[in-house]
Coordinates of C-alpha atoms in Angstrom, one line a residue:
M28 CA 0.0 0.2 0.0
D29 CA 1.1 4.0 -0.8
E30 CA 2.2 5.5 2.1
S31 CA -0.2 8.2 0.6
S32 CA -3.0 6.1 0.6
Y33 CA -2.6 6.6 4.7
Y34 CA -4.4 9.2 4.5
K35 CA -6.9 9.3 1.8
G36 CA -10.4 9.9 3.2
S37 CA -11.4 6.1 4.2
K38 CA -10.3 4.3 6.6
E39 CA -8.4 0.9 5.8
Y40 CA -8.2 -1.9 6.7
M41 CA -4.6 -4.0 7.9
N42 CA -3.8 -7.3 8.9
L43 CA -0.6 -7.9 11.9
N44 CA -1.2 -10.8 13.0
E45 CA -4.4 -9.4 13.7
C46 CA -6.8 -6.3 12.7
T47 CA -5.5 -3.3 12.8
L48 CA -6.5 -0.3 12.0
L49 CA -5.3 3.6 11.4
N50 CA -7.7 5.6 11.3
S51 CA -8.4 9.6 10.6
F52 CA -11.1 12.5 11.1
I53 CA -12.3 14.3 7.5
P54 CA -13.2 17.7 7.1
N55 CA -16.9 17.9 5.6
M56 CA -15.7 22.0 4.4
Y57 CA -13.0 19.3 2.1
S58 CA -15.9 16.8 0.4
N59 CA -14.9 17.5 -2.9
F60 CA -10.8 17.4 -1.6
Y61 CA -11.8 14.2 -0.3
T62 CA -14.2 12.3 -2.6
Q63 CA -11.7 12.1 -5.4
A64 CA -10.1 11.1 -2.8
L65 CA -12.0 8.1 -1.7
L66 CA -12.7 7.5 -5.8
L67 CA -9.4 7.7 -6.1
S68 CA -8.7 4.6 -2.9
I69 CA -11.8 2.7 -4.0
V70 CA -9.9 1.9 -7.5
L71 CA -7.2 0.7 -5.6
I72 CA -9.7 -1.1 -3.4
C73 CA -10.8 -3.3 -6.3
C74 CA -8.0 -4.2 -7.8
Q75 CA -6.8 -5.6 -5.1
C76 CA -8.3 -8.8 -3.4
A77 CA -10.6 -9.3 -1.1
A78 CA -8.9 -12.3 0.8
P79 CA -7.9 -11.6 5.0
G80 CA -4.9 -9.6 4.8
S81 CA -6.4 -7.6 2.0
V82 CA -6.9 -3.5 2.6
V83 CA -10.8 -3.4 3.4
L84 CA -12.6 0.6 2.8
K85 CA -14.5 1.4 5.6
D86 CA -17.4 3.9 6.3
H87 CA -17.8 6.8 3.7
V88 CA -16.5 9.7 3.5
G89 CA -17.1 13.4 5.3
T90 CA -17.3 11.6 9.0
R91 CA -16.2 11.1 11.7
Q92 CA -14.6 7.4 12.4
N93 CA -14.9 5.2 14.7
S94 CA -12.2 3.2 15.7
D95 CA -10.7 -1.3 16.6
F96 CA -6.8 -1.9 17.9
T97 CA -5.3 -4.8 18.7
Y98 CA -1.9 -4.2 21.0
K99 CA 1.4 -5.3 20.8
R100 CA 1.0 -9.1 23.4
T101 CA 4.5 -9.5 22.6
A102 CA 7.2 -6.7 25.4
L103 CA 9.0 -4.6 23.1
D104 CA 12.8 -5.2 23.5
E105 CA 15.1 -2.3 24.9
E106 CA 16.2 -0.7 22.2
Q107 CA 11.9 -0.8 21.3
M108 CA 10.6 0.2 24.9
K109 CA 13.5 4.5 24.4
F110 CA 11.3 5.0 20.9
W111 CA 7.8 3.4 22.0
Y112 CA 6.5 6.3 21.2
Q113 CA 7.1 7.4 18.0
M114 CA 6.3 4.0 16.7
D115 CA 3.5 3.5 13.2
P116 CA 0.3 2.0 14.4
L117 CA -0.8 0.3 11.9
Q118 CA 3.2 -1.2 11.3
D119 CA 3.9 -1.4 15.0
S120 CA 0.5 -2.0 16.4
V121 CA 2.1 0.4 19.6
P122 CA 0.0 3.7 20.6
G123 CA 2.8 5.9 18.6
I124 CA 2.6 9.1 16.6
S125 CA 4.4 7.7 13.4
L126 CA 7.6 9.8 13.0
A127 CA 9.5 7.3 10.9
R128 CA 6.1 8.0 8.0
M129 CA 6.1 11.4 9.1
Q130 CA 9.3 12.4 8.5
R131 CA 9.5 10.1 5.2
F132 CA 6.5 11.6 3.6
L133 CA 8.0 15.1 4.6
S134 CA 11.4 13.7 3.4
N135 CA 11.5 15.4 0.0
R136 CA 10.2 18.8 1.1
K137 CA 12.0 22.2 1.8
G138 CA 10.8 23.3 6.2
E139 CA 11.1 27.2 6.5
E140 CA 13.1 28.8 9.6
L141 CA 10.4 28.5 12.7
I142 CA 11.1 29.1 16.6
I143 CA 9.0 27.3 19.4
G144 CA 8.8 28.9 23.1
I145 CA 9.5 27.0 26.1
I146 CA 8.1 28.6 29.6
D147 CA 9.4 26.0 31.9
S148 CA 12.1 25.7 34.7
G149 CA 15.6 26.7 32.2
I150 CA 16.7 23.9 29.3
D151 CA 20.6 22.3 30.7
T152 CA 22.1 24.5 26.5
G153 CA 25.0 22.6 27.5
N154 CA 22.5 19.2 26.1
F155 CA 25.2 17.9 23.6
M156 CA 21.8 16.7 21.9
L157 CA 19.8 20.2 23.1
K158 CA 22.8 23.0 22.6
R159 CA 22.6 23.2 18.4
F160 CA 18.5 23.4 18.8
I161 CA 18.7 26.4 21.2
W162 CA 17.4 30.0 20.3
T163 CA 19.5 32.6 19.3
N164 CA 18.7 36.5 19.5
D165 CA 20.7 38.4 16.6
R166 CA 19.4 41.2 16.4
E167 CA 21.5 41.4 20.5
R168 CA 25.1 41.3 21.8
K169 CA 25.6 38.9 24.0
S170 CA 26.9 40.1 27.8
N171 CA 27.5 43.9 27.5
E172 CA 24.3 44.9 29.9
V173 CA 23.1 46.7 26.7
D174 CA 19.3 46.1 25.2
D175 CA 20.7 46.2 22.1
D176 CA 17.6 45.9 20.6
N177 CA 14.9 47.9 23.0
N178 CA 12.5 44.9 23.4
G179 CA 13.2 46.1 27.7
Y180 CA 15.1 42.7 28.4
T181 CA 18.9 43.3 28.8
D182 CA 21.1 40.1 27.4
D183 CA 18.7 38.4 26.4
I184 CA 20.9 36.7 24.2
Y185 CA 18.2 32.5 24.5
G186 CA 15.1 33.6 26.5
W187 CA 15.4 35.1 30.4
N188 CA 14.5 34.0 33.5
F189 CA 11.9 36.1 34.9
L190 CA 12.6 32.7 38.4
G191 CA 15.9 36.0 38.9
N192 CA 16.9 39.5 39.1
G193 CA 20.9 40.5 38.7
T194 CA 22.7 37.6 39.9
V195 CA 20.1 35.6 41.8
S196 CA 17.7 32.8 40.5
I197 CA 15.4 31.6 42.6
K198 CA 14.2 28.0 42.5
V199 CA 10.9 27.1 44.5
A200 CA 7.8 29.0 45.4
P201 CA 4.3 29.3 47.8
Y202 CA 1.7 27.2 46.3
A203 CA -0.9 29.7 44.9
L204 CA -3.3 28.2 46.6
T205 CA -0.5 29.8 49.6
R206 CA -0.6 33.5 48.4
M207 CA -3.8 33.4 48.5
M208 CA -4.7 32.3 52.1
A209 CA -1.0 34.9 51.9
R210 CA -2.9 38.2 50.8
L211 CA -6.1 36.8 52.9
E212 CA -5.0 36.5 56.4
Q213 CA -2.8 39.9 56.2
K214 CA -6.0 41.8 55.7
A215 CA -7.4 39.2 59.0
E216 CA -4.5 41.4 60.8
G217 CA -6.5 44.4 61.9
K218 CA -7.6 44.9 58.7
L219 CA -9.9 42.1 57.3
L220 CA -13.7 43.5 56.4
P221 CA -16.8 42.0 57.4
K222 CA -17.8 41.9 53.9
D223 CA -14.1 39.1 53.2
M224 CA -15.2 36.9 56.8
K225 CA -18.8 36.7 55.5
N226 CA -16.7 35.0 52.0
E227 CA -18.1 31.7 51.9
N228 CA -14.9 31.6 49.6
Y229 CA -12.9 32.5 52.3
W230 CA -13.3 29.9 54.7
K231 CA -14.0 27.6 52.2
L232 CA -9.5 28.2 50.8
K233 CA -8.4 28.2 54.5
T234 CA -10.3 25.2 55.2
I235 CA -8.2 23.5 52.1
F236 CA -4.9 25.4 52.8
E237 CA -4.7 24.7 56.2
K238 CA -6.3 21.3 56.2
E239 CA -3.1 21.0 53.1
Q240 CA -0.7 22.7 55.7
D241 CA -0.8 19.7 58.5
K242 CA -0.3 17.4 55.7
A243 CA 3.1 18.6 54.3
S244 CA 3.8 19.2 58.3
Q245 CA 3.9 15.8 59.8
A246 CA 5.6 14.6 56.5
Y247 CA 7.8 17.3 57.1
T248 CA 7.8 15.7 61.1
S249 CA 8.5 12.0 60.5
A250 CA 11.1 12.8 57.6
K251 CA 13.2 14.2 60.0
N252 CA 13.3 11.3 62.6
W253 CA 14.2 8.7 59.9
F254 CA 16.2 10.8 57.7
D255 CA 19.8 10.8 57.4
P256 CA 22.6 12.8 54.7
A257 CA 25.3 10.6 56.1
K258 CA 23.5 7.2 54.8
A259 CA 20.5 8.1 52.0
N260 CA 20.1 7.3 48.9
D261 CA 19.8 9.9 45.9
I262 CA 15.7 8.6 46.1
Q263 CA 15.5 9.8 49.6
R264 CA 16.9 12.7 49.2
S265 CA 14.8 13.4 47.0
Y266 CA 11.8 12.6 48.8
F267 CA 13.2 14.8 52.1
E268 CA 13.7 17.3 49.3
R269 CA 9.9 17.6 48.1
I270 CA 8.7 17.6 51.6
E271 CA 11.3 19.9 52.9
N272 CA 10.1 22.9 50.7
Q273 CA 7.1 22.4 51.2
N274 CA 6.8 22.9 54.8
R275 CA 9.4 25.6 54.3
Y276 CA 8.7 27.4 51.2
Q277 CA 5.7 26.2 49.7
Y278 CA 3.1 26.0 52.5
N279 CA 4.3 29.0 54.5
I280 CA 2.0 31.9 54.3
H281 CA 5.1 34.1 55.1
Y282 CA 7.4 32.7 52.0
D283 CA 7.5 34.4 48.5
A284 CA 10.0 33.9 46.0
H285 CA 9.5 37.8 44.6
D286 CA 10.0 39.4 48.0
V287 CA 13.7 38.1 46.5
I288 CA 13.3 39.2 43.0
G289 CA 12.3 42.4 44.2
D290 CA 9.7 42.7 41.7
D291 CA 6.2 44.0 42.4
V292 CA 3.7 40.9 41.9
N293 CA 0.4 42.7 42.1
D294 CA 1.7 45.2 39.6
L295 CA 2.3 43.9 35.1
S296 CA 3.5 46.7 34.4
D297 CA 6.4 46.3 36.8
R298 CA 8.2 44.6 34.5
N299 CA 12.0 45.7 35.2
Y300 CA 13.0 42.2 36.9
G301 CA 14.5 39.1 35.6
N302 CA 17.8 38.3 33.8
P303 CA 18.9 36.7 31.4
D304 CA 20.3 32.9 32.8
I305 CA 18.0 29.7 31.6
S306 CA 19.8 27.4 33.2
P307 CA 17.8 25.3 35.9
V308 CA 19.0 26.2 39.1
D309 CA 20.4 22.6 40.2
D310 CA 20.1 19.3 39.4
S311 CA 16.5 18.3 40.4
E312 CA 15.3 20.8 37.7
A313 CA 15.6 18.7 35.2
H314 CA 11.9 19.2 33.6
G315 CA 12.5 21.9 31.4
T316 CA 15.0 20.2 29.7
Q317 CA 13.1 17.0 29.8
V318 CA 10.7 18.8 28.1
A319 CA 13.0 19.9 25.4
S320 CA 14.6 17.1 24.6
A321 CA 11.3 15.0 23.3
L322 CA 10.3 18.0 22.0
L323 CA 13.5 17.5 19.3
S324 CA 12.9 13.9 18.9
V325 CA 9.5 15.0 17.0
I326 CA 11.3 17.4 15.0
A327 CA 15.0 16.5 14.7
S328 CA 15.3 13.0 15.1
D329 CA 15.0 10.0 13.0
Q330 CA 13.6 6.7 15.8
K331 CA 18.0 6.3 16.0
G332 CA 18.5 10.2 17.0
F333 CA 20.3 11.5 14.7
N334 CA 19.4 14.8 13.5
K335 CA 17.3 16.4 10.5
S336 CA 17.4 19.4 10.6
E337 CA 18.0 22.4 12.3
K338 CA 15.3 25.2 11.5
I339 CA 13.8 24.3 14.4
K340 CA 14.9 26.7 17.1
F341 CA 13.4 26.6 20.6
M342 CA 13.6 30.0 22.5
T343 CA 13.9 29.3 26.6
L344 CA 11.3 31.3 29.0
R345 CA 12.6 30.4 33.1
A346 CA 9.0 30.5 34.4
V347 CA 7.9 27.2 36.3
P348 CA 9.6 26.7 40.0
D349 CA 9.0 24.2 42.3
G350 CA 5.8 25.3 43.8
D351 CA 3.8 26.9 41.5
E352 CA 4.3 29.2 39.2
Y353 CA 3.2 33.6 39.1
D354 CA 0.9 34.6 37.0
K355 CA 2.4 37.6 36.6
D356 CA 5.2 35.4 34.8
I357 CA 3.7 33.2 32.2
A358 CA 1.2 36.2 31.5
L359 CA 5.4 38.0 30.2
A360 CA 6.8 34.7 29.4
I361 CA 3.7 34.4 26.6
R362 CA 3.8 38.6 25.3
Y363 CA 7.9 38.4 25.7
A364 CA 8.0 34.3 22.7
V365 CA 5.2 36.4 20.9
D366 CA 6.8 39.4 20.3
N367 CA 9.8 38.0 19.7
G368 CA 8.7 35.7 16.8
A369 CA 7.4 32.1 19.0
K370 CA 4.5 30.6 16.9
V371 CA 4.2 27.6 19.0
I372 CA 4.3 28.1 22.5
N373 CA 4.8 24.5 25.2
M374 CA 3.4 25.5 28.1
S375 CA 3.6 21.9 30.6
F376 CA 2.9 23.0 33.9
G377 CA -0.1 23.9 35.3
K378 CA -1.9 24.4 38.2
S379 CA -5.3 23.8 40.2
Y380 CA -5.3 27.9 41.9
S381 CA -4.5 31.5 40.2
E382 CA -4.6 34.3 42.4
R383 CA -4.5 36.5 38.2
P384 CA -6.7 34.4 35.0
D385 CA -7.1 37.5 33.8
W386 CA -3.3 38.4 33.5
V387 CA -2.9 35.1 31.3
H388 CA -5.7 35.5 29.4
E389 CA -5.4 38.6 27.9
A390 CA -1.7 37.2 27.4
I391 CA -3.1 34.5 25.7
R392 CA -5.8 36.5 23.8
Y393 CA -2.6 38.8 22.4
A394 CA -0.6 35.3 21.7
A395 CA -4.5 34.6 19.8
D396 CA -3.8 38.1 18.0
K397 CA -0.9 37.3 16.9
D398 CA -1.5 34.4 14.9
V399 CA 0.3 32.3 17.8
L400 CA 0.0 28.7 18.6
L401 CA -0.4 27.2 22.1
V402 CA -0.2 24.0 23.3
H403 CA -0.6 23.2 27.6
A404 CA -0.3 19.3 29.3
A405 CA -3.6 18.9 30.8
G406 CA -1.4 18.0 34.6
N407 CA -1.1 14.9 36.3
D408 CA -3.6 14.7 39.0
N409 CA -6.0 12.3 37.5
E410 CA -8.4 14.5 37.6
N411 CA -12.0 15.2 35.3
L412 CA -11.0 18.5 34.2
D413 CA -14.6 19.4 33.2
L414 CA -15.6 20.0 37.0
E415 CA -12.4 20.7 37.9
D416 CA -10.5 24.1 38.1
Y417 CA -7.2 23.8 36.1
F418 CA -4.5 26.7 34.7
P419 CA -4.0 28.0 32.8
S420 CA -7.2 27.9 30.5
D421 CA -8.2 28.7 27.9
G422 CA -12.0 29.1 28.5
Q423 CA -13.3 31.1 31.0
N424 CA -17.1 30.5 32.5
G425 CA -17.9 27.9 30.1
I426 CA -17.0 29.4 26.9
E427 CA -13.7 29.5 24.9
I428 CA -11.6 33.1 25.2
A429 CA -9.2 32.4 22.1
G430 CA -9.5 28.9 20.0
N431 CA -4.9 29.0 20.5
M432 CA -4.7 26.8 22.9
I433 CA -4.3 23.1 22.7
N434 CA -4.8 21.2 25.9
V435 CA -2.7 17.6 26.3
G436 CA -3.4 14.9 27.6
A437 CA -1.6 11.2 28.2
I438 CA -1.5 8.3 27.2
T439 CA 0.3 4.7 27.9
R440 CA 2.0 2.8 25.2
F441 CA -1.0 -0.6 26.1
F442 CA -3.2 -0.7 22.9
N443 CA -6.2 -2.1 25.6
E444 CA -8.4 -0.5 28.3
S445 CA -4.7 1.4 30.3
L446 CA -5.0 3.5 27.0
A447 CA -5.8 5.7 29.3
S448 CA -2.0 6.7 31.0
P449 CA -3.9 6.7 35.1
F450 CA -2.5 10.6 36.4
S451 CA -3.6 11.6 33.5
N452 CA -6.5 14.5 33.9
Y453 CA -8.9 14.7 31.6
G454 CA -12.6 16.1 30.5
K455 CA -14.3 15.7 26.9
N456 CA -14.9 19.4 26.7
E457 CA -11.0 20.8 28.8
V458 CA -9.2 18.5 26.3
D459 CA -8.2 18.3 23.3
I460 CA -6.2 15.7 22.3
F461 CA -4.4 12.2 24.1
A462 CA -0.5 11.8 22.9
P463 CA 1.9 9.4 24.7
G464 CA 3.0 10.3 27.8
S465 CA 4.6 7.9 30.3
D466 CA 7.5 6.0 30.2
I467 CA 9.0 8.7 27.9
F468 CA 12.9 8.7 27.6
V469 CA 14.3 11.5 27.4
A470 CA 17.7 13.0 28.8
G471 CA 18.0 14.9 32.3
L472 CA 20.8 17.9 33.4
N473 CA 24.2 16.2 32.4
N474 CA 23.9 14.9 29.1
K475 CA 22.4 11.7 31.2
Y476 CA 19.1 10.2 29.8
D477 CA 16.1 7.9 32.1
Y478 CA 12.3 7.4 31.3
T479 CA 9.6 9.8 32.6
H480 CA 6.4 10.0 32.9
G481 CA 3.7 13.7 32.4
T482 CA 0.8 15.6 30.6
S483 CA 4.6 17.1 30.8
L484 CA 6.0 14.9 28.5
A485 CA 2.6 14.0 25.8
A486 CA 2.5 18.2 25.8
P487 CA 6.4 18.4 23.4
L488 CA 5.2 15.7 21.3
V489 CA 2.2 17.6 20.1
S490 CA 3.7 21.6 19.5
G491 CA 6.6 19.1 17.7
V492 CA 4.4 18.4 15.0
A493 CA 2.7 21.7 15.7
G494 CA 6.1 23.2 14.6
L495 CA 6.7 21.1 11.3
I496 CA 3.0 22.6 10.6
R497 CA 4.1 25.9 10.2
S498 CA 7.4 25.4 9.1
Y499 CA 6.5 23.8 6.2
Y500 CA 3.2 25.7 5.7
P501 CA 3.6 28.5 6.8
E502 CA 0.5 29.7 5.1
L503 CA -1.9 27.7 8.1
S504 CA -2.7 30.0 10.5
A505 CA -2.7 28.8 14.3
N506 CA -6.3 27.6 14.8
Q507 CA -6.2 26.0 11.3
V508 CA -2.8 24.2 12.5
K509 CA -5.4 23.8 15.9
R510 CA -8.0 22.1 13.8
I511 CA -5.1 19.9 12.0
I512 CA -4.3 18.1 14.6
I513 CA -7.3 18.2 16.7
E514 CA -8.9 16.8 13.3
S515 CA -6.4 14.2 12.2
S516 CA -6.1 12.3 15.3
L517 CA -6.7 8.3 15.7
Q518 CA -9.9 7.8 17.2
V519 CA -10.1 5.1 19.6
N520 CA -13.0 3.3 19.6
H521 CA -13.0 0.6 22.5
G522 CA -13.3 1.5 26.8
V523 CA -10.6 2.5 29.2
L524 CA -10.0 2.9 32.2
V525 CA -10.7 5.8 33.9
P526 CA -7.8 7.8 35.2
G527 CA -8.7 8.3 39.4
G528 CA -11.7 6.4 38.5
K529 CA -13.3 3.4 41.7
G530 CA -12.1 0.5 40.9
D531 CA -12.4 -1.0 36.9
E532 CA -14.3 2.4 35.9
I533 CA -14.5 2.2 32.1
K534 CA -15.3 4.4 29.7
P535 CA -15.3 5.1 26.1
F536 CA -12.1 6.5 25.3
S537 CA -13.6 9.2 23.2
E538 CA -15.5 10.5 26.6
L539 CA -12.0 11.2 27.5
C540 CA -11.1 14.2 25.4
G541 CA -12.6 16.8 23.2
S542 CA -11.3 15.2 19.4
G543 CA -11.5 11.7 21.0
G544 CA -8.3 10.0 19.8
I545 CA -4.5 10.1 19.7
L546 CA -1.8 12.8 18.4
N547 CA -0.7 11.1 15.3
A548 CA 2.0 13.0 13.3
Y549 CA 1.3 11.7 9.6
N550 CA -1.9 11.6 9.7
A551 CA -0.9 15.2 10.6
M552 CA 0.9 16.1 8.2
L553 CA -1.0 15.0 5.3
L554 CA -4.1 17.1 5.8
A555 CA -1.6 19.9 6.5
E556 CA -0.7 20.0 3.5
S557 CA -4.5 19.6 1.8
Y558 CA -5.3 22.6 3.8
A559 CA -2.5 24.7 2.8
N560 CA -3.5 23.6 -1.2
N561 CA -7.3 24.1 -0.7
L562 CA -6.0 27.5 0.8
I563 CA -3.8 28.1 -2.5
K564 CA -6.3 26.6 -4.8
N565 CA -9.5 29.0 -4.0

């Protein structure tokens, strides 16, 4: 079967020991194009024998088609495990993103230079794979302490660190709930107004905060009883540091990281803060490097990790601490990325409370006005986001504020009831698509590689595909690219275990996200080309 028939407006089944389907969605708005493709598919199919193992036409053009997948019943070997998320559902019976197939499709095409912004904890610029892809601000002269390009950020060669000032960079920040309670408690010290005392939300937040603070305090007390720095292993040290940070900083209403930085966190116009050091503070801040590594695997490598192209660069915005990010930092980081040329922004972070969601909403709208696509990780709390708040969000009171943001859940490597990652957030209205996010082999700090998991790894896979679409088909808008990625997703029709569900709660996968499907890079690229061709025709 010709690879171009992989997405032809018809659905094709091919035997791989058992029947395996690669699915896609055919938009009604391109019915003429896909009708022609359908006729071509029928001609091709009629030339083949309709015996077991042959290609069989399914359903009709213009409809979302449902799919049943078989899953790989034999264990993946060590090398396959490292790259399972890049595999092909049709050829491998593994729910990867069909990366090699997409790369072959693009091999005779030329893309344009493109910038992807990564808002995270910083990136290890010394990583041997990543360093060639770090964006450089050519308008800025290195380390001359002059804002050469007059963008408001001095010596921003590789991006900007919003978690610092001068030579100081912070690592830990309080949770948003803690910061909200701190302001309310300040009022309570002789300044609490009667209306605040009667505010139901105040008492609700106070109850939640005190419960979480007490749990953190008990955990810290317990940990101090057994923790011995001289005998502890790396896992024990990491656990103790996390518990200690929660108790000393993240649930401490008297600590505010921006007091160290020196800006007014409640004034969005106070932007004269930060520094150009976008590197992680220490070895515990590997998150941003892991995200960049996952993104790199899509845009610049084959399944053995060899370089393919350096036209796409990563702009680094350090704005995500250990704790909850500040809305001011995120809003300004989005605006920085937009103003300095990013066409896609990856945002692998989130929180359950937000002090100034309006600032972030304004930044999202600003990005939409400038035709920039945002890709956001849906979060790892195994919650239904149709029922629970999670920020940043592109919705306000149930209404979408802009059409340029994709919210991404995570899947495993199993084409069965365990497809949805057990930690992943989900939601028919609030989550758009799922992508591989369990057992992802990525770079950490100091050129070390290991497996990790999270929707934080699923989002950059989507960002990578979006970046390639925008590079090879620059005429397509951010909203169109979002639509392409969602509409080209592989539809999953079987039931799956609900993340965080009680016992063996099963729901159709289509109920977990708006698209009802999982990312497929090859399908997305084919649909992008059809969009672009129709723009030319019209």
